Amino acid sequence: MANKMVITCALTGAETTKAQAPALPVTPEELADAAAEACLAGASIVHLHARNNDGSPTADVKVFKAAIDLIRKKCDVVIEITTGGAVGMTPEERIAPVSLRPDMASLDCGTVNFGNDYIVNTLPIMRQFAAEMNKYNVRPTLECFDVSHVQSSHILIKEGLIKPPYHYGFVMNVPAALSLSVKTLSYMIDQMPPESFFTVMGIGRGHLPGICGAIASGGFIRVGFEDNIYYSKGRLAKSNAEFVERAVRISHEAGLEIAKPSDVRQLFKIN
Ligand code: ZN
């Protein structure tokens, strides 16, 4: 696996709207098309949120199931669902789609400001989520919006709730959370336990610096409309795949091969 870059595509998120980004996939059909295009372009993981037909975020298991089933019909990509959900959802609502046995799920390792919104994950909620993921054989991505989140993950690891290899997701440059810089990223990386992999998720203007930071520090890349809608200053991305294609080109220039979904399953021990 050395020298292979794992690219995750976060197709839609909970906050981005079609008014902001007309190419945003929303319905299960649109999500499946976007996943297939992203996979073809080189993404090995898609990170999935579900929406109602009016575009509002939902944790409805039926909507997640429709999207997952359609994606699996179209391509062999690794599917990671959110358990961050959206503001106002209860922890029980947010964790429920894990019962669909996706390959992976995000596990937010603490509470954080998210612009004017927020995510609340206390240690008891984190334990509950980790236990549910173990029950359904779902691999967590330990999403950390702050250095203290990496440190909180150590508590779950010590309690045996999370098994190696660990996959961290460093969500950086969220408004009102931790900014992205060489120093902040390095500090996050330094806090990880042995047998850890990490993906850098640079939000908004942190998108391209996040890609470069991941390559420079031996991490993996996340792109997609959840994290950023602009391909360049003032120019909206045409699709999720357009972001993936650029991440592939940059990785190739850095001498990296692109991981396939089968590589990711082997690396993260997903079965
Ligand atoms: Zn997400």
Coordinates of N, CA and C and ligand atoms in Angstrom, one line a residue, residues 10 12-14 47-49 80-85 106 108 114 143 145 201 222 226-227, ligand 1:
A10 N -16.7 13.5 -0.4 CA -17.8 13.8 0.4 C -18.8 14.5 -0.5
T12 N -22.1 15.4 -0.6 CA -23.1 16.4 -0.4 C -23.2 17.1 0.9
G13 N -22.8 16.4 2.0 CA -22.8 17.0 3.4 C -24.2 17.4 3.8
A14 N -24.3 18.2 4.9 CA -25.6 18.5 5.5 C -25.9 20.0 5.3
H47 N -18.2 9.5 1.0 CA -18.8 9.9 2.4 C -20.2 10.4 2.1
L48 N -21.2 9.8 2.8 CA -22.6 10.0 2.4 C -23.4 10.7 3.5
H49 N -24.1 11.7 3.1 CA -25.2 12.3 3.9 C -26.5 12.0 3.1
E80 N -19.0 5.2 3.2 CA -18.9 5.7 4.6 C -20.0 6.7 4.8
I81 N -20.9 6.4 5.8 CA -22.0 7.3 6.1 C -21.6 8.2 7.2
T82 N -22.3 9.3 7.3 CA -22.1 10.3 8.4 C -22.9 9.8 9.6
T83 N -22.3 10.0 10.8 CA -23.2 10.0 12.0 C -23.2 11.3 12.7
G84 N -22.6 12.3 12.0 CA -22.7 13.7 12.5 C -24.0 14.3 12.2
G85 N -24.7 13.8 11.1 CA -26.0 14.3 10.8 C -26.1 15.8 10.6
S106 N -18.5 7.9 9.9 CA -17.8 8.9 10.7 C -18.2 8.8 12.1
D108 N -17.6 11.5 15.1 CA -17.1 12.8 15.6 C -16.6 12.6 17.0
F114 N -19.6 24.9 14.6 CA -19.6 24.7 13.2 C -20.2 26.0 12.5
E143 N -13.4 11.4 13.3 CA -13.4 12.8 12.8 C -13.0 13.7 13.9
F145 N -12.2 17.7 14.9 CA -12.2 19.1 14.5 C -11.3 19.9 15.3
M201 N -9.2 16.9 5.7 CA -10.4 17.4 5.2 C -10.3 18.9 5.3
R222 N -9.4 14.2 1.2 CA -10.9 14.3 1.0 C -11.2 15.5 0.2
E226 N -19.3 18.7 0.1 CA -19.5 18.9 1.6 C -18.5 19.9 2.1
D227 N -17.3 19.8 1.6 CA -16.2 20.5 2.1 C -15.9 21.9 1.4
Ligands
ZN1 ZN -20.1 14.6 6.5

